[in-house]
Short mmCIF file of C-alpha atoms in Angstrom, two decimals:
data_model
loop_
_atom_site.label_atom_id
_atom_site.label_comp_id
_atom_site.label_asym_id
_atom_site.label_seq_id
_atom_site.Cartn_x
_atom_site.Cartn_y
_atom_site.Cartn_z
CA MET A 1 28.09 -45.63 24.83
CA ALA A 2 25.01 -47.33 25.20
CA GLY A 3 26.81 -50.49 25.77
CA LEU A 4 29.19 -48.98 28.60
CA SER A 5 26.40 -47.67 30.52
CA ARG A 6 24.80 -51.16 30.60
CA LEU A 7 28.26 -52.42 31.77
CA ARG A 8 28.84 -49.76 34.57
CA ALA A 9 24.82 -50.54 35.69
CA ALA A 10 25.74 -54.48 35.56
CA ALA A 11 29.29 -54.09 37.40
CA ALA A 12 27.78 -51.90 40.14
CA LEU A 13 24.72 -54.16 40.65
CA GLN A 14 26.89 -57.18 40.94
CA LEU A 15 29.09 -56.03 43.86
CA ARG A 16 27.15 -53.52 45.65
CA GLN A 17 25.57 -55.84 47.94
CA LEU A 18 28.90 -57.00 48.83
CA ALA A 19 30.37 -53.41 49.15
CA ARG A 20 27.88 -52.56 51.72
CA SER A 21 29.51 -55.30 54.05
CA ARG A 22 32.75 -55.18 53.10
CA ALA A 23 35.96 -52.95 52.52
CA TYR A 24 34.76 -52.49 49.08
CA GLY A 25 31.95 -49.61 50.21
CA SER A 26 32.37 -45.85 50.62
CA ALA A 27 31.51 -46.15 54.57
CA ALA A 28 34.83 -48.53 54.54
CA ALA A 29 36.81 -46.22 52.16
CA ALA A 30 36.09 -43.45 55.18
CA GLN A 31 38.17 -45.28 57.16
CA LEU A 32 41.14 -44.93 55.52
CA GLN A 33 41.70 -41.26 54.37
CA TYR A 34 44.52 -39.08 53.22
CA ASP A 35 45.30 -35.66 54.55
CA TYR A 36 45.84 -32.96 52.35
CA ASP A 37 48.18 -29.58 52.97
CA ASP A 38 46.19 -26.48 52.28
CA GLU A 39 49.16 -24.80 51.26
CA CYS A 40 51.61 -26.10 47.89
CA ASP A 41 54.65 -26.91 47.73
CA LEU A 42 58.00 -24.96 47.31
CA HIS A 43 57.11 -25.06 43.13
CA GLY A 44 53.38 -23.93 43.78
CA GLN A 45 52.32 -27.68 42.88
CA ALA A 46 49.22 -29.30 45.06
CA SER A 47 50.43 -31.09 47.78
CA GLU A 48 50.41 -34.38 47.34
CA PRO A 49 48.32 -37.19 49.18
CA MET A 50 49.87 -38.39 52.47
CA LEU A 51 48.63 -41.42 54.76
CA ARG A 52 46.76 -40.77 57.72
CA LEU A 53 48.43 -43.38 60.31
CA ASP A 54 47.25 -44.19 63.60
CA SER A 55 48.45 -43.52 67.32
CA ALA A 56 51.52 -46.29 66.88
CA GLY A 57 52.42 -44.79 63.48
CA LEU A 58 50.72 -48.16 61.33
CA PRO A 59 47.72 -47.61 58.71
CA PRO A 60 44.09 -47.82 59.79
CA ARG A 61 43.23 -51.67 60.25
CA ARG A 62 40.99 -51.89 56.99
CA GLY A 63 42.74 -53.39 54.24
CA VAL A 64 44.14 -50.74 51.60
CA GLN A 65 42.71 -50.13 48.57
CA TRP A 66 45.57 -49.02 46.22
CA VAL A 67 45.79 -49.02 41.98
CA LEU A 68 49.52 -48.76 40.62
CA ILE A 69 49.51 -47.00 37.19
CA GLY A 70 52.21 -45.54 35.08
CA ASP A 71 54.80 -45.51 32.54
CA PRO A 72 55.15 -49.06 30.64
CA GLY A 73 58.05 -51.23 31.43
CA VAL A 74 58.74 -50.03 35.27
CA LYS A 75 57.29 -54.04 36.48
CA LYS A 76 54.67 -52.05 38.35
CA HIS A 77 53.48 -55.93 39.01
CA VAL A 78 56.74 -56.40 41.31
CA TYR A 79 56.36 -53.53 43.57
CA ALA A 80 52.57 -54.51 43.88
CA ASP A 81 53.73 -58.20 44.95
CA ASN A 82 55.71 -56.46 47.59
CA LEU A 83 53.30 -54.14 48.70
CA SER A 84 51.00 -57.11 48.94
CA LYS A 85 52.86 -59.04 50.70
CA LEU A 86 54.22 -56.47 53.45
CA LEU A 87 50.42 -54.86 54.10
CA GLU A 88 49.23 -58.50 53.88
CA VAL A 89 46.15 -57.61 51.06
CA PRO A 90 45.68 -59.23 48.03
CA HIS A 91 47.70 -58.69 44.98
CA ILE A 92 45.23 -58.39 42.17
CA SER A 93 47.09 -58.63 38.20
CA MET A 94 44.55 -58.00 35.34
CA GLY A 95 47.53 -59.19 33.44
CA SER A 96 47.35 -62.91 35.50
CA LEU A 97 43.54 -62.65 35.29
CA VAL A 98 43.50 -62.48 31.45
CA ARG A 99 46.26 -64.71 30.59
CA GLN A 100 44.53 -67.25 33.01
CA GLU A 101 41.81 -67.08 30.14
CA LEU A 102 44.26 -67.84 27.38
CA SER A 103 43.40 -71.34 26.82
CA PRO A 104 40.51 -72.31 24.41
CA ARG A 105 38.93 -74.10 27.23
CA SER A 106 37.57 -70.59 27.93
CA ALA A 107 34.47 -69.13 27.02
CA LEU A 108 36.63 -65.95 26.85
CA TYR A 109 39.64 -66.95 24.89
CA LYS A 110 38.30 -65.84 21.37
CA GLN A 111 37.62 -62.71 22.51
CA ILE A 112 41.07 -61.95 24.48
CA ALA A 113 43.03 -63.55 21.92
CA ASN A 114 41.28 -61.21 19.15
CA ALA A 115 42.35 -58.26 21.17
CA VAL A 116 46.00 -59.57 21.83
CA ASN A 117 46.42 -60.45 18.10
CA GLU A 118 45.25 -57.32 17.12
CA GLY A 119 47.56 -55.24 19.26
CA LYS A 120 43.95 -53.79 20.98
CA LEU A 121 43.05 -53.55 24.41
CA VAL A 122 40.73 -56.37 26.07
CA PRO A 123 37.35 -55.12 25.68
CA GLU A 124 35.88 -53.59 28.93
CA ASP A 125 33.03 -55.96 29.57
CA VAL A 126 35.71 -58.86 29.66
CA ILE A 127 38.32 -56.88 31.89
CA PHE A 128 35.11 -55.78 34.53
CA ALA A 129 33.72 -59.54 34.57
CA LEU A 130 36.99 -61.12 35.38
CA LEU A 131 37.56 -58.57 37.90
CA SER A 132 34.43 -58.49 39.83
CA LYS A 133 34.72 -62.32 39.43
CA ARG A 134 38.01 -62.22 41.12
CA LEU A 135 36.65 -59.68 43.78
CA GLU A 136 33.57 -61.48 44.77
CA GLU A 137 36.06 -64.69 45.30
CA GLY A 138 38.16 -62.84 47.85
CA TYR A 139 34.99 -61.57 49.68
CA TYR A 140 33.83 -65.32 50.08
CA ARG A 141 37.85 -66.24 51.48
CA GLY A 142 37.76 -63.26 53.62
CA GLU A 143 39.84 -61.36 52.25
CA SER A 144 39.90 -57.12 52.73
CA GLY A 145 41.62 -54.30 50.42
CA PHE A 146 44.13 -55.21 47.46
CA ILE A 147 46.59 -53.65 45.46
CA LEU A 148 45.59 -53.75 41.91
CA ASP A 149 47.98 -53.44 38.72
CA GLY A 150 46.94 -53.81 34.89
CA ILE A 151 43.99 -51.30 34.87
CA PRO A 152 42.84 -48.57 34.87
CA ARG A 153 44.58 -47.81 31.26
CA THR A 154 41.80 -45.34 30.03
CA ARG A 155 39.83 -42.61 31.77
CA ILE A 156 36.48 -44.91 30.75
CA GLN A 157 38.16 -47.91 32.70
CA ALA A 158 38.48 -45.47 35.92
CA GLU A 159 35.21 -44.63 35.95
CA ILE A 160 33.97 -47.89 35.54
CA LEU A 161 36.18 -49.12 38.38
CA ASP A 162 35.07 -46.18 40.47
CA GLN A 163 31.78 -47.71 40.04
CA ILE A 164 32.94 -51.07 41.62
CA VAL A 165 35.28 -50.33 44.48
CA ASP A 166 36.40 -47.60 46.16
CA VAL A 167 40.05 -46.79 45.70
CA ASP A 168 41.75 -44.78 48.20
CA LEU A 169 45.13 -44.07 46.76
CA VAL A 170 46.58 -44.29 43.17
CA VAL A 171 50.49 -44.64 42.85
CA ASN A 172 51.67 -42.98 39.38
CA PHE A 173 55.00 -44.59 38.52
CA GLN A 174 57.03 -42.00 36.38
CA SER A 175 60.38 -42.53 34.40
CA THR A 176 62.28 -40.57 32.06
CA GLU A 177 62.26 -41.25 28.57
CA ASP A 178 66.05 -42.47 28.62
CA GLN A 179 65.11 -44.68 31.38
CA LEU A 180 62.40 -46.41 29.74
CA VAL A 181 64.00 -46.87 26.25
CA LYS A 182 66.99 -48.64 28.13
CA ARG A 183 65.15 -50.56 30.38
CA ASN A 184 62.91 -51.81 27.54
CA LEU A 185 66.18 -52.71 24.91
CA GLU A 186 67.52 -54.82 27.33
CA SER A 187 64.59 -56.40 27.90
CA GLU A 188 64.87 -57.10 24.12
CA ALA A 189 68.51 -58.69 24.47
CA PHE A 190 70.25 -55.65 23.28
CA SER A 191 73.53 -55.00 24.75
CA PRO A 192 76.31 -52.77 24.51
CA HIS A 193 78.29 -55.41 22.19
CA LYS A 194 75.21 -56.33 20.50
CA GLU A 195 74.07 -53.94 17.51
CA PHE A 196 71.14 -55.53 15.95
CA LEU A 197 68.16 -57.52 17.35
CA SER A 198 66.47 -60.21 15.14
CA LEU A 199 62.54 -60.28 15.48
CA GLY A 200 60.39 -62.57 13.25
CA GLY A 201 63.25 -62.79 10.67
CA ALA A 202 63.80 -59.36 10.62
CA ARG A 203 66.57 -57.49 12.19
CA PHE A 204 66.34 -54.15 13.72
CA SER A 205 69.11 -52.04 14.95
CA ALA A 206 69.44 -50.33 18.53
CA ALA A 207 68.96 -46.87 16.99
CA ASP A 208 65.72 -48.06 15.10
CA ALA A 209 64.41 -49.69 18.22
CA ALA A 210 65.05 -46.87 20.59
CA SER A 211 62.82 -44.65 18.22
CA ALA A 212 60.16 -47.06 18.07
CA TRP A 213 59.95 -47.44 21.86
CA LYS A 214 60.48 -43.58 22.52
CA GLU A 215 57.52 -43.01 19.74
CA LYS A 216 55.56 -45.90 21.82
CA PHE A 217 55.89 -43.72 25.29
CA ARG A 218 54.89 -40.73 23.76
CA ILE A 219 51.71 -42.09 22.47
CA TYR A 220 51.19 -43.75 26.00
CA ALA A 221 51.95 -40.46 27.75
CA GLU A 222 49.26 -38.37 25.83
CA GLN A 223 46.86 -41.44 26.34
CA GLY A 224 47.81 -41.51 30.28
CA LYS A 225 47.16 -37.61 30.78
CA SER A 226 43.15 -37.55 30.84
CA LEU A 227 43.54 -40.69 33.75
CA GLU A 228 46.65 -38.77 35.15
CA ASP A 229 43.88 -35.80 35.29
CA TYR A 230 40.92 -37.82 36.62
CA TYR A 231 42.45 -39.10 39.73
CA SER A 232 44.12 -35.87 40.14
CA LYS A 233 41.20 -33.75 40.70
CA GLN A 234 40.16 -36.83 43.01
CA ARG A 235 43.07 -36.22 45.00
CA LYS A 236 43.86 -39.80 45.07
CA LEU A 237 47.13 -39.22 42.36
CA LEU A 238 50.50 -39.62 43.89
CA ASN A 239 53.30 -39.19 41.28
CA PHE A 240 56.50 -41.42 42.22
CA GLN A 241 59.43 -40.94 40.17
CA VAL A 242 61.25 -44.91 39.64
CA ALA A 243 65.04 -44.77 40.48
CA ALA A 244 67.50 -46.18 38.10
CA ALA A 245 67.95 -49.29 40.37
CA PRO A 246 64.87 -51.68 41.73
CA GLY A 247 66.47 -51.66 45.56
CA GLU A 248 66.45 -47.67 45.25
CA THR A 249 63.05 -47.79 43.66
CA TRP A 250 61.80 -49.73 46.41
CA GLN A 251 63.15 -48.04 49.50
CA GLY A 252 61.69 -44.82 47.62
CA LEU A 253 58.39 -46.06 47.07
CA LEU A 254 58.25 -47.09 50.87
CA SER A 255 59.28 -43.53 51.75
CA ALA A 256 56.46 -42.03 49.35
CA LEU A 257 53.85 -44.12 51.23
CA HIS A 258 55.49 -43.54 54.52
CA LEU A 259 55.78 -47.27 55.09
CA GLN A 260 59.34 -47.14 55.88
CA HIS A 261 59.09 -48.43 59.46
CA MET A 262 56.88 -51.41 58.09
CA ASN A 263 60.09 -53.43 57.70
CA ALA A 264 60.11 -53.55 61.36
CA VAL A 265 57.26 -54.88 61.77
CA SER A 266 56.69 -58.41 62.41
CA SER A 267 55.24 -60.10 59.62
CA SER A 268 52.74 -61.94 61.30
CA GLN A 269 50.87 -58.51 62.52
CA LYS A 270 47.70 -58.49 60.36
CA LEU A 271 46.89 -55.00 59.18
CA THR A 272 43.52 -55.72 57.83
CA ALA A 273 40.46 -55.61 59.70
#
């Protein structure tokens, strides 16, 4: 834990000066707020966060700082990229940042390769070193705001992230177990007419693969609960149910974020400060 404490302090110091002058600080975060109803909904649940719009029905002019988390296999990076283009803020994908370092020429190659080969998460010090570098580069390019996907995956990562940036909203993508299993089996080349899949010389039945995926999702759900609780207590969590079709999911996401009107906004109109 001492190592993580040092990491939090180092990461905070590295970006704090940038945070005071740009959109990563608490003062700037105050420009983008979310309204909450004092009452609960019909099911007795706390109301979801609602984006506060200006008099023209547009988000405030400071770039949004949103994080996408949720079930694996729902292609969050695709929706992050779409939101990035729509809102004209950078899409920061931790998966892409890590893959860029998977080269023997990278000083981080060995640490990342070892974690990947052992099926473990890439160490926090590596993850946040890459993220801090990307944010700093964006600052000097004049960027404001971001759509982040790929982290956090754990509560510890969420706590470290809060030391670096002020997250406005966390969109939690949720799917039913059947949707997730079906989507991932399709990605592994199963089809209604294909009973077996060959991987590494071994053959797996569709039933075996489905069982393995269900167990994986069960473990993921258990691990993700503390992360969801962390952001829920901050009142930053927006649970979003993924639809069966990508197009339907995208329209539903726009509705949940109160961004349907953005389809009529000129792509040349900047939404950042």
